[in-house]
mmCIF file of C-alpha atoms in Angstrom:
data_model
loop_
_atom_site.group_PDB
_atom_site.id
_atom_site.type_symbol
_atom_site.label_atom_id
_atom_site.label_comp_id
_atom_site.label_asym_id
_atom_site.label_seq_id
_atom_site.Cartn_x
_atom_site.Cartn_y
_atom_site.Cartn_z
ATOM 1 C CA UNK A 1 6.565 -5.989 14.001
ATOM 2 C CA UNK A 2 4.538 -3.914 16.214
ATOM 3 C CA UNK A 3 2.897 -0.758 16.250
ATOM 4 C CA UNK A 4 4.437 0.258 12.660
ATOM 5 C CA UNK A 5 3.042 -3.073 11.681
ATOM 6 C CA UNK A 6 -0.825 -2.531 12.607
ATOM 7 C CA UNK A 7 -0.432 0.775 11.146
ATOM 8 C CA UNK A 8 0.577 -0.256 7.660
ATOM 9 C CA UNK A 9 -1.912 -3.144 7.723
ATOM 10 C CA UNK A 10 -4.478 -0.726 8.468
ATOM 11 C CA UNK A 11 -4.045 1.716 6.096
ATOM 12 C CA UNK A 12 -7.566 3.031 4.181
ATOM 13 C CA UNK A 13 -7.677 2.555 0.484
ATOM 14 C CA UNK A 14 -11.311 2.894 0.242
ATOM 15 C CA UNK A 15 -11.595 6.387 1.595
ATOM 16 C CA UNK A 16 -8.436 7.857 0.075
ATOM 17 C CA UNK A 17 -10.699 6.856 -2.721
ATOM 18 C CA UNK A 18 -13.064 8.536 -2.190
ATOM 19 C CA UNK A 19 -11.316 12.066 -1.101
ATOM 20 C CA UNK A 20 -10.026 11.983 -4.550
ATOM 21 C CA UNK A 21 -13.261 12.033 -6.362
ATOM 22 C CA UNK A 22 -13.847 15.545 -6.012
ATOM 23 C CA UNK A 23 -10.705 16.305 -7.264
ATOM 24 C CA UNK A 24 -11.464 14.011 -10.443
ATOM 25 C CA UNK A 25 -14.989 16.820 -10.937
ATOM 26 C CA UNK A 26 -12.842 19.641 -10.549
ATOM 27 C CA UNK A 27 -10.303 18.023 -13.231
ATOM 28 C CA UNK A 28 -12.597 17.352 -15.538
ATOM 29 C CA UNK A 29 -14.807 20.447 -15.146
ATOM 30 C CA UNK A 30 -11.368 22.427 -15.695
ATOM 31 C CA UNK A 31 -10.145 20.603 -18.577
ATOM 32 C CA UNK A 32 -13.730 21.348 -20.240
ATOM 33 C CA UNK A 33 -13.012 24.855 -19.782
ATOM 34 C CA UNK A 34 -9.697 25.473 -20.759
ATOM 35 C CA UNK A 35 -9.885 22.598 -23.244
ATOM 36 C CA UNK A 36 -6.604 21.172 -22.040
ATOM 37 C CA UNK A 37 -5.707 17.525 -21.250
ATOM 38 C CA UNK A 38 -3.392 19.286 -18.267
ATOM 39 C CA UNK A 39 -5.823 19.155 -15.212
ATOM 40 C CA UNK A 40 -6.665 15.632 -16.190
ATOM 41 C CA UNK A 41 -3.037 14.714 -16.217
ATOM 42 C CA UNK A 42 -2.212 16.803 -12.549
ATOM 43 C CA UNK A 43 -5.328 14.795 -10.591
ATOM 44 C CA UNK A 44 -3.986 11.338 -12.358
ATOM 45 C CA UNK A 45 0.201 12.138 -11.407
ATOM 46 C CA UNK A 46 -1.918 13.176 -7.529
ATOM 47 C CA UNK A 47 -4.297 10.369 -6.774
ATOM 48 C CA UNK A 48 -1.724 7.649 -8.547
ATOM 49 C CA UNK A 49 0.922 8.721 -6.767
ATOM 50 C CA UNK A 50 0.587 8.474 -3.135
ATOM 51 C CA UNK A 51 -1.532 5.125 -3.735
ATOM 52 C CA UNK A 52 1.265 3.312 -5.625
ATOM 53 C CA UNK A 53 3.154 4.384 -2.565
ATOM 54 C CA UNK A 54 0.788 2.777 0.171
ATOM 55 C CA UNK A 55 0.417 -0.472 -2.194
ATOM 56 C CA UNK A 56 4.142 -0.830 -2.487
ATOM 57 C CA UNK A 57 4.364 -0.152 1.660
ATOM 58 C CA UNK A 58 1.670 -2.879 1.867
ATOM 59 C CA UNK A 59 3.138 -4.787 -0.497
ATOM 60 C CA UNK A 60 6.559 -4.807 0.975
ATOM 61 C CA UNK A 61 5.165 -4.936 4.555
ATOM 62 C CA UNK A 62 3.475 -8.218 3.529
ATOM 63 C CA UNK A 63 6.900 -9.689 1.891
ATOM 64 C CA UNK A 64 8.566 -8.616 5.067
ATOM 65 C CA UNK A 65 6.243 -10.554 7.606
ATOM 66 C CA UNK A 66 6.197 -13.530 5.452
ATOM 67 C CA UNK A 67 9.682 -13.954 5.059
ATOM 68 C CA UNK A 68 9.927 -13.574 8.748
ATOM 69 C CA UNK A 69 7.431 -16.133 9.637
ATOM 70 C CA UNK A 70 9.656 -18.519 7.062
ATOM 71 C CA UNK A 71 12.583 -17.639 9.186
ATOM 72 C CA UNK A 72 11.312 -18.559 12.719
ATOM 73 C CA UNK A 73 9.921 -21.323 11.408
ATOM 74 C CA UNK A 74 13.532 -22.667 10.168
ATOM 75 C CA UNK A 75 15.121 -21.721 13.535
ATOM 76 C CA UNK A 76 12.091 -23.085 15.737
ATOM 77 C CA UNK A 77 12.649 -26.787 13.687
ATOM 78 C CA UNK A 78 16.325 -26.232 13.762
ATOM 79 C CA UNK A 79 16.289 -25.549 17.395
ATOM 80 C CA UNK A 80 13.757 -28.625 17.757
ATOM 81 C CA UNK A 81 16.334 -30.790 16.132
ATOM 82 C CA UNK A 82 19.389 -30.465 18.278
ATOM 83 C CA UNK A 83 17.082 -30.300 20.938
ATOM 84 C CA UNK A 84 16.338 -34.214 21.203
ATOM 85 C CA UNK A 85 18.558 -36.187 22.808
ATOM 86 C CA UNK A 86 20.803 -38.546 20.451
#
């Protein structure tokens, strides 16, 4: 698949993780101030988000490359098959 391929495979969970702790402290030290479930609820919709969106790329990416493997497989035997002399 390429470049785009190494790319997706590479892409960092573990410190995306970690960027979003602060913004879980600043969530919770605003919802103890204003006493409102709302910050919570903003830095949940924010760090769900964009990971549900690289674990569906990665997710997809993976279906992708497998599905292709299947395929050249089929045409390699196929290919294989007419190949020897009758």
């Amino acid at each position: 698949m390429g470049k785009l391929g190494r790319s997706i495979g590479r892409l960092p969970i573990k410190p995306y993780l970690l960027l979003t702790l602060p913004m879980f402290v600043v969530a919770l030290i605003l919802r103890a101030i204003t006493h409102s479930d709302l910050p919570y609820y903003v830095w949940a919709v924010l760090w769900a988000v964009p990971l549900v969106i690289v674990l569906a790329v990665r997710w997809v990416y993976f279906v992708v490359t497998l599905a292709w493997a299947i395929l050249v497989e089929i045409v390699r035997a196929v290919r294989r098959g007419f190949a020897r002399p009758g």
